[in-house]
Coordinates of C-alpha atoms and ligand atoms in Angstrom, one line a residue:
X1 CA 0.0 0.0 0.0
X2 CA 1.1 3.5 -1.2
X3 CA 2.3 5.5 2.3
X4 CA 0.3 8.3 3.1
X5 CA 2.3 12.2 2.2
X6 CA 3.5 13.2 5.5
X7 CA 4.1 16.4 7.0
X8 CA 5.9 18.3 9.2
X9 CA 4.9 21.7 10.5
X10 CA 7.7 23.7 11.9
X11 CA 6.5 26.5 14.0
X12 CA 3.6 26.0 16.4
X13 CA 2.2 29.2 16.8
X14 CA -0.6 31.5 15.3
X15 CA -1.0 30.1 12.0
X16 CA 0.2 26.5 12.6
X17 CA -3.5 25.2 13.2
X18 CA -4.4 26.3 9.8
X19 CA -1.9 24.5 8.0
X20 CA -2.7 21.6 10.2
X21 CA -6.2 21.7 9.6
X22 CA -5.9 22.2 6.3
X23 CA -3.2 19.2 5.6
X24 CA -5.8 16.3 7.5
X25 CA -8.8 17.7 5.0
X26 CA -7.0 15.5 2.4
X27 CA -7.2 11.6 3.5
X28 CA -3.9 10.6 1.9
X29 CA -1.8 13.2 4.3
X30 CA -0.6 12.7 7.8
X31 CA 1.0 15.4 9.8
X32 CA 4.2 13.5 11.6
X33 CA 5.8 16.3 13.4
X34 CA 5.2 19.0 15.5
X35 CA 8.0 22.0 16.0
X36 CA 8.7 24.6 18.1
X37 CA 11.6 25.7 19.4
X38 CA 9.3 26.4 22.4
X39 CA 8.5 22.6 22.6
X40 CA 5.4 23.3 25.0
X41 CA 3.8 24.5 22.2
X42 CA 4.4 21.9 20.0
X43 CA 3.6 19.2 22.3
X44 CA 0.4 21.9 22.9
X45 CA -0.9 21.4 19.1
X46 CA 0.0 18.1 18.9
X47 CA -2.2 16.8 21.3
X48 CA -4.7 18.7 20.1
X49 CA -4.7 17.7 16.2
X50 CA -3.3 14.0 17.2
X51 CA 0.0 14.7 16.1
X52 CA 2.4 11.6 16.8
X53 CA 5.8 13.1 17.1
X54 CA 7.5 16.7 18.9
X55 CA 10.7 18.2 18.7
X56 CA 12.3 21.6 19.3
X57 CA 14.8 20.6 16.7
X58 CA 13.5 21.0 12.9
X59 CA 17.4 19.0 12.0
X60 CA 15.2 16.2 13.7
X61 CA 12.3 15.6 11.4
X62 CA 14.8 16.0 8.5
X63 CA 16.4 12.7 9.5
X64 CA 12.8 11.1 9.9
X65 CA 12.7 9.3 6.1
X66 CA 8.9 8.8 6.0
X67 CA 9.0 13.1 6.2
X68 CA 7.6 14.4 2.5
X69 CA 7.1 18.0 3.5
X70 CA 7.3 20.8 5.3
X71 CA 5.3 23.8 6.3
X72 CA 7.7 26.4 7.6
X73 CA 5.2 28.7 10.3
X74 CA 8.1 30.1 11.8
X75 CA 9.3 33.7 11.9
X76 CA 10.4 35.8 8.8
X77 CA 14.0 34.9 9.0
X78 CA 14.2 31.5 9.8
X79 CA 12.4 31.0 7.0
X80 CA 15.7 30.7 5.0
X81 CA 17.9 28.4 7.0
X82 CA 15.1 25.9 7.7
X83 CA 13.8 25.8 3.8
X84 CA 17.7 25.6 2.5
X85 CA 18.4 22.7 5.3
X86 CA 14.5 20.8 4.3
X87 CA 15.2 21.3 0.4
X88 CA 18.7 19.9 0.8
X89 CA 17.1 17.2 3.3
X90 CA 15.0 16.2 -0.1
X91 CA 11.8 17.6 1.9
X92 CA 9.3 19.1 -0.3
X93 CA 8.8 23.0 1.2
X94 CA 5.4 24.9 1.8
X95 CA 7.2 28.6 3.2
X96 CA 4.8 30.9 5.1
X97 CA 4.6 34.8 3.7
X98 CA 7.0 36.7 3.7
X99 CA 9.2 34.3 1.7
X100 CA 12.3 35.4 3.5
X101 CA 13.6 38.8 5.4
X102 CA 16.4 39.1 3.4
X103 CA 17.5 39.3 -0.4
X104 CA 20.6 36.7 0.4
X105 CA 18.3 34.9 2.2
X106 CA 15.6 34.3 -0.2
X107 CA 18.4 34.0 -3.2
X108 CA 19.8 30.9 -1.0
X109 CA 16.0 29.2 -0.8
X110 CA 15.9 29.8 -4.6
X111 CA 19.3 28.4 -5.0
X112 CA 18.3 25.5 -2.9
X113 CA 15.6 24.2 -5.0
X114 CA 17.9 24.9 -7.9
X115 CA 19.8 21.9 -6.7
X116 CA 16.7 20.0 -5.8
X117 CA 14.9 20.7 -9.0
X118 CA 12.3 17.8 -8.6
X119 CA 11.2 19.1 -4.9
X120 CA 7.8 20.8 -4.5
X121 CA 8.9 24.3 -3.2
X122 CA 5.9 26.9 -2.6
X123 CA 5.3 30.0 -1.3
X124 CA 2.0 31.2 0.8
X125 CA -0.2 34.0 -0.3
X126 CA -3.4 32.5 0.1
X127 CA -5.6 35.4 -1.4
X128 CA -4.3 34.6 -4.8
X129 CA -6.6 31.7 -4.6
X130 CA -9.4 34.3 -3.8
X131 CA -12.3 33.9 -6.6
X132 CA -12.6 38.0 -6.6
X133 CA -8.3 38.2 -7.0
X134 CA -8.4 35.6 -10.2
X135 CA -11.7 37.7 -11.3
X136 CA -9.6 41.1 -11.3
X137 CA -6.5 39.1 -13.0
X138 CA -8.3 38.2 -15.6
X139 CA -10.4 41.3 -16.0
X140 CA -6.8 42.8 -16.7
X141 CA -5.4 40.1 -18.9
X142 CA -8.5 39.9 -21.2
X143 CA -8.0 43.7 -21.8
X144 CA -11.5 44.5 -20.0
X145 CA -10.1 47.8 -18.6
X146 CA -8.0 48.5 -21.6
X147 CA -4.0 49.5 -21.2
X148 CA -3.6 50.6 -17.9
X149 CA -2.5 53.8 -16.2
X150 CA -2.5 53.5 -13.1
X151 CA -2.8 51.1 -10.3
X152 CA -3.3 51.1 -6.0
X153 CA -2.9 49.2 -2.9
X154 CA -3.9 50.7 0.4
X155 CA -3.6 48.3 3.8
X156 CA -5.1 49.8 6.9
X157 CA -5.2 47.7 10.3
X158 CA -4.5 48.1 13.6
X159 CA -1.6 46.3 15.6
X160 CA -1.4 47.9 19.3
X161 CA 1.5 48.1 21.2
X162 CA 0.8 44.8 23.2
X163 CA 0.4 42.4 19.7
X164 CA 3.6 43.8 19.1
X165 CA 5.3 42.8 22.8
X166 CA 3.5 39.7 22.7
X167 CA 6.1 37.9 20.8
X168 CA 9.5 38.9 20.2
X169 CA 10.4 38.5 16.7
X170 CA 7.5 41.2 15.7
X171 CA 8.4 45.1 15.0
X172 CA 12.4 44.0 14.7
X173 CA 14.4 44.2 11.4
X174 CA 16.4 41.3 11.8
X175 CA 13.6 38.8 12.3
X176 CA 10.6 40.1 11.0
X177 CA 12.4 42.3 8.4
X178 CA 10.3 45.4 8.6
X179 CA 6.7 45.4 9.8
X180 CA 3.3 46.6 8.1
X181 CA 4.7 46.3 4.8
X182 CA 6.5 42.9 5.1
X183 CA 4.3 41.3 6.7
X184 CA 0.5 42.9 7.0
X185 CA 0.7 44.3 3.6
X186 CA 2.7 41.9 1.7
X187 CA -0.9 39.7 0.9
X188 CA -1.9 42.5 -1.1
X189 CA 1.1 43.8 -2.5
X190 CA 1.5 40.5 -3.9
X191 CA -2.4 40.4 -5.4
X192 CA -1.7 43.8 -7.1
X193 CA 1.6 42.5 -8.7
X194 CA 0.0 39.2 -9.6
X195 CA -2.6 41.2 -11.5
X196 CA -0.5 43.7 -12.7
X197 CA 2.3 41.6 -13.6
X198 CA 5.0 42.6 -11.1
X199 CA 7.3 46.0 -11.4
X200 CA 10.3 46.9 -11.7
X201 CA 11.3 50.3 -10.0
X202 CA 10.0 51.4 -6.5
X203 CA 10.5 54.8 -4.9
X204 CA 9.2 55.1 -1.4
X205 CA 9.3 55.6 2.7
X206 CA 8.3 54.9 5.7
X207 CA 7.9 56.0 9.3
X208 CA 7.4 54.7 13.0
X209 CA 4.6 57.4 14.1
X210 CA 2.4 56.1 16.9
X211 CA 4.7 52.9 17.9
X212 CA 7.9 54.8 18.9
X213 CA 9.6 52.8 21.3
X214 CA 7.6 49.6 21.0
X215 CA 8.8 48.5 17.6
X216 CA 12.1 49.3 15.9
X217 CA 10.3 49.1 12.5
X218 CA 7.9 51.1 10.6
X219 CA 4.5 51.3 11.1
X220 CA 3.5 53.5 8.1
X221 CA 4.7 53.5 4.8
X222 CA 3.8 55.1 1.2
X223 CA 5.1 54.2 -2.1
X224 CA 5.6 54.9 -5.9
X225 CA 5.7 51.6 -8.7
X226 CA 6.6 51.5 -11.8
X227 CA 4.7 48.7 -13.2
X228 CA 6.0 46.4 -15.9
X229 CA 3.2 46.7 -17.9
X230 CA 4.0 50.5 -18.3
X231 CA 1.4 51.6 -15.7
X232 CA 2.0 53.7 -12.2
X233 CA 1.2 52.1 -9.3
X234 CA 0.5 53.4 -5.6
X235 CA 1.0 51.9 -2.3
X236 CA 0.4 53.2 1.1
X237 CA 0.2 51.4 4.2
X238 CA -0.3 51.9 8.2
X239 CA -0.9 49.6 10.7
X240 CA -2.4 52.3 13.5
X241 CA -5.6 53.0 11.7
X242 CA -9.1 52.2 13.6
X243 CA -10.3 51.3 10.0
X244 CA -9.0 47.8 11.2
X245 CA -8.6 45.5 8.5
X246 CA -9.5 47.1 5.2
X247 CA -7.3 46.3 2.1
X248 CA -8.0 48.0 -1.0
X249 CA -7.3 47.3 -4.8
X250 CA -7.7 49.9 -7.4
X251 CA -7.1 49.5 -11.0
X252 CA -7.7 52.6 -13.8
X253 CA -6.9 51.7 -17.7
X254 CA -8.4 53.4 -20.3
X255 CA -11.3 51.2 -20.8
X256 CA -12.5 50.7 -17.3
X257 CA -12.2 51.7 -13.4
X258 CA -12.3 49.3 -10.9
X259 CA -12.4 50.0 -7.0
X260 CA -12.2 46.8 -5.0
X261 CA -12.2 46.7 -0.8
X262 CA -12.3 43.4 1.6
X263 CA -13.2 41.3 -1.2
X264 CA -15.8 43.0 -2.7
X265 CA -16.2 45.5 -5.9
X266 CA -16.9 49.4 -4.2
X267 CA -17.0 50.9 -7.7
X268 CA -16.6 50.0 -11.0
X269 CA -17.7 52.2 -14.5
X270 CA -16.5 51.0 -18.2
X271 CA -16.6 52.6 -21.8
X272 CA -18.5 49.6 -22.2
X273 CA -21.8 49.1 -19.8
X274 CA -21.5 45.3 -21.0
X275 CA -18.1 45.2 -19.6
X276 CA -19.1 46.0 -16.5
X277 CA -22.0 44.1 -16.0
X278 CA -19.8 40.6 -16.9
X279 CA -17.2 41.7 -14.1
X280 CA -20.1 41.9 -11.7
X281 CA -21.6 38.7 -12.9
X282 CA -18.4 36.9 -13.0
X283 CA -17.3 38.3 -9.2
X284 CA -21.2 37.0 -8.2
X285 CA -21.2 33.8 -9.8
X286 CA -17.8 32.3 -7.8
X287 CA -18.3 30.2 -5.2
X288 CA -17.7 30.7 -1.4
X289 CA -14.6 28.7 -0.8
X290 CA -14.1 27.0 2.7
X291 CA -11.6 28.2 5.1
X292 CA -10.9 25.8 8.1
X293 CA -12.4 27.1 11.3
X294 CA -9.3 28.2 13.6
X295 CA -7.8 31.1 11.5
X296 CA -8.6 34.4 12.2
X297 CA -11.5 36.0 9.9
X298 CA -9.3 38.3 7.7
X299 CA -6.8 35.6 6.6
X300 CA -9.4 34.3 4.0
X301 CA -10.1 31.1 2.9
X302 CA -7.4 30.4 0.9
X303 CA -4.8 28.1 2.7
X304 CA -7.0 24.9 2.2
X305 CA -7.0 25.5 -1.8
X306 CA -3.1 26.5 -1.4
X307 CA -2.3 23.4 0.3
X308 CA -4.5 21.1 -1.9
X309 CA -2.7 22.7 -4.5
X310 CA 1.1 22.5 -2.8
X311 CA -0.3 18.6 -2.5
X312 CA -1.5 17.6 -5.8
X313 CA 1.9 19.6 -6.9
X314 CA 3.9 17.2 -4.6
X315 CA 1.9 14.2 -6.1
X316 CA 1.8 14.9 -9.5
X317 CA 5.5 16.0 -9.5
X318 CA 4.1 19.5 -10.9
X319 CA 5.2 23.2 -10.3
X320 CA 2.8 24.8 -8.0
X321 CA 0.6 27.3 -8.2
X322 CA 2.7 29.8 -6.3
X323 CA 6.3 28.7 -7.0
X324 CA 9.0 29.8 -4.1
X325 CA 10.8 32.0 -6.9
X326 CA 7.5 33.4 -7.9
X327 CA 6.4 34.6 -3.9
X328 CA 9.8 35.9 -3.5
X329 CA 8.8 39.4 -6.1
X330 CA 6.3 41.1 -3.4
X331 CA 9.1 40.5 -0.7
X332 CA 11.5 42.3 -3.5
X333 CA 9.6 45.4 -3.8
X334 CA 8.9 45.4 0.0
X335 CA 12.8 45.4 0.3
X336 CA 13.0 47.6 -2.3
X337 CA 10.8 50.7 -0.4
X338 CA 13.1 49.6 2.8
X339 CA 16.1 50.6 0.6
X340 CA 14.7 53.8 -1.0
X341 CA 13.8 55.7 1.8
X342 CA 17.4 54.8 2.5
X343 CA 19.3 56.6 -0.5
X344 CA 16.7 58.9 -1.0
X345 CA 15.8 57.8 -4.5
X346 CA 14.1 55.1 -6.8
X347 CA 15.5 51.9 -6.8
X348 CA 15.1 49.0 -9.1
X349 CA 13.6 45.6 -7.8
X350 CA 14.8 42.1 -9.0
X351 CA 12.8 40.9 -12.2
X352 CA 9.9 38.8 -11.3
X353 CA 9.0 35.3 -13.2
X354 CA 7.9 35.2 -16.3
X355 CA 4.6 33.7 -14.9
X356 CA 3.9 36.7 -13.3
X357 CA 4.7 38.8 -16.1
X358 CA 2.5 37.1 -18.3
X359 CA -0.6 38.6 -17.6
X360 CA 0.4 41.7 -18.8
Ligands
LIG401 N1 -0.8 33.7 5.5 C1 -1.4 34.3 6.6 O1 -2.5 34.8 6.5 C2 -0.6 34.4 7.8 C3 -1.2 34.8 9.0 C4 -0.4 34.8 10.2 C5 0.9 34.6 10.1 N2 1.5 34.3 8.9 C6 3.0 34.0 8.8 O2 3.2 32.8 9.5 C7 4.5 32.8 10.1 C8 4.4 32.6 11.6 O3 3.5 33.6 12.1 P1 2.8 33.4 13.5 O4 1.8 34.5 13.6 O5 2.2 32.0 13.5 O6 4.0 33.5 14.5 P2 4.1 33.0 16.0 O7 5.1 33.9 16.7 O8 2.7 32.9 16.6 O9 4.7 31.5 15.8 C9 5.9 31.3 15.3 C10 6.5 30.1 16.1 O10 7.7 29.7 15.4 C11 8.6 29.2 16.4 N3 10.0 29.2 15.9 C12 10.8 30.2 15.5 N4 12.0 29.8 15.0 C13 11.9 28.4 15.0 C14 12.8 27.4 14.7 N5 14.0 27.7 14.2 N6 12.4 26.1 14.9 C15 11.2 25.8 15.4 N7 10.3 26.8 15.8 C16 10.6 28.1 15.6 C17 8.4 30.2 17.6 O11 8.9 29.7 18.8 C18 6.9 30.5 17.5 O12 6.2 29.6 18.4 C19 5.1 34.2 9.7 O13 5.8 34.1 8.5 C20 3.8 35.1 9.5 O14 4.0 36.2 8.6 C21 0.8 34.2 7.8

């Protein structure tokens, strides 16, 4: 009898029950190993989701040969080292957003799987399984809205002083590499370069206004793109507004305006009535995917589709959906706004794939 795909989460903290929920929806898949370097906490989870084995050591479950996978949930930075040692380990890799904190470190996970070409390694960014995110992908890459000119990201949401004292890796550059645009931001950064197709030159800056003394790292940030499709694109970002969680999407071409908030269409006019009217349909018509009932409300429901996905990739010896290399663009452009409120000027970012250029 074929052995079951079996998984190993490393990193038992906020979002480790949703990759463990969403892993045991799929008969075939057994998660092995808990891992936390605070082994309470794995031992914690795995008594809860009948997990078999714990360790505080991830070199551990790399020796384990029945290991297929596994789900980095870790901090930003250790997302490197433990994807590098897992791909070299011949462990397929599932790496939580933001891909990495660093360029050298993200360039050494790429590097990685280019030695292990036949390993499974993906990046998360759930939303880009969102039905209304494909809708507005395709909207552009069918022309609906004509050549674009311009295109916008706003993320509001509110992180007090205590989320960021509650664990220590949050609001520091060397482990969680920045803060509202790396990680808050970074889901729909990534949505509005997936539709766009990516850019190539970033100018921005940021601040630390109301969490001075708390947090090392910014807590506001605004930004200038230029697209690759030819388009300007906007970003502005803050994590102290009482909006809470409110990410928006714009996109203007020539043929069509759409405004898109939370999910759903604010505004939309076309040259063409008919235009719009299909967009609506088409955002109406898709159904309500199911998210596993432990994450919190605003991160979707897209890690069950991601890791059917990252699992029918590791089965059918496929790329994924959201290649490593291909997750790794938003985290270039974040770095990128780091580094330009640096020098003072615009700075280019590192070409993304040509999967994500080929919407454009
Ligand atoms: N996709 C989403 O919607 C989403 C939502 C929340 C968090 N995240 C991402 O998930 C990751 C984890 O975030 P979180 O909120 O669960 O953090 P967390 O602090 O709650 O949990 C991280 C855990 O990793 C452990 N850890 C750190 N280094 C380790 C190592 N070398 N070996 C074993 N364990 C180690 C820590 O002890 C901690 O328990 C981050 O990359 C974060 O950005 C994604």
């Amino acid at each position: 009898m074929k052995k079951k795909i079996t998984i190993a989460i490393v990193g038992c903290g906020v979002i480790a029950p949703t990759h463990i929920k969403s892993f045991q929806l799929h008969k075939d898949t057994e998660v092995k190993w808990a891992c936390d370097l605070m082994v309470d906490k794995a031992r914690r989870l795995a008594q809860i989701h009948a997990i078999e084995c714990t360790t505080q050591d991830y070199r551990e479950l790399l020796d384990d040969s029945d290991v297929d996978c596994v789900a980095i949930c870790t901090d930003h930075s250790s997302h490197s080292p433990i994807a590098v040692d897992a791909l070299d380990a011949g462990k397929h890799v599932l790496c939580e957003k933001a891909l990495g904190a660093t360029r050298e470190g993200m360039d050494a996970m790429c590097a990685a799987h280019q030695r292990n070409p036949e390993l499974v390694f993906s990046g998360v960014f759930q939303h880009r399984f969102d039905h209304s995110i494909r809708t507005l992908r395709r909207a552009v890459s069918d022309g609906a809205l004509g050549t674009l000119l311009n295109a916008g990201v706003q993320l509001r949401c509110l992180r007090t002083d205590e989320y960021y004292h509650g664990d220590a890796w949050r609001g520091t550059w060397q482990e969680e590499g920045g803060s509202v645009l790396i990680n808050q931001s970074i889901h729909f950064i990534d949505a509005l370069l997936w539709i766009v197709g990516g850019a190539s030159q970033v100018c921005g800056a940021y601040a630390n206004i109301t969490h001075a003394g708390a947090i090392e790292t910014e807590d506001c940030a605004a930004a200038a793109l230029r697209l690759n499709c030819g388009a300007l694109g906007t970003l502005e970002a803050t994590s102290s507004s009482h909006l809470g969680w409110e990410p928006t999407l714009s996109l203007h071409g020539v043929r069509g305006s759409i405004e898109f908030r939370n999910g759903e269409l604010i505004k939309s006019r076309f040259e063409n009535p008919d235009d719009a009217e299909m967009l609506i349909q088409e955002l109406e018509c898709g159904e309500q995917a199911q998210g596993v009932a432990c994450g919190k409300d605003y991160y979707g429901t897209g890690h069950p589709a991601q890791i059917a996905d990252f699992l029918d990739a590791v089965r059918g010896g496929r790329e994924p959906f959201i290649s490593g290399e291909d997750a790794r663009h938003a985290v270039d452009v974040v770095l990128g706004i780091y580094d330009s409120h640096e020098k003072n000027r615009w700075v280019p970012v590192r070409k993304p794939t040509a999967d994500a250029v080929s919407c454009c």
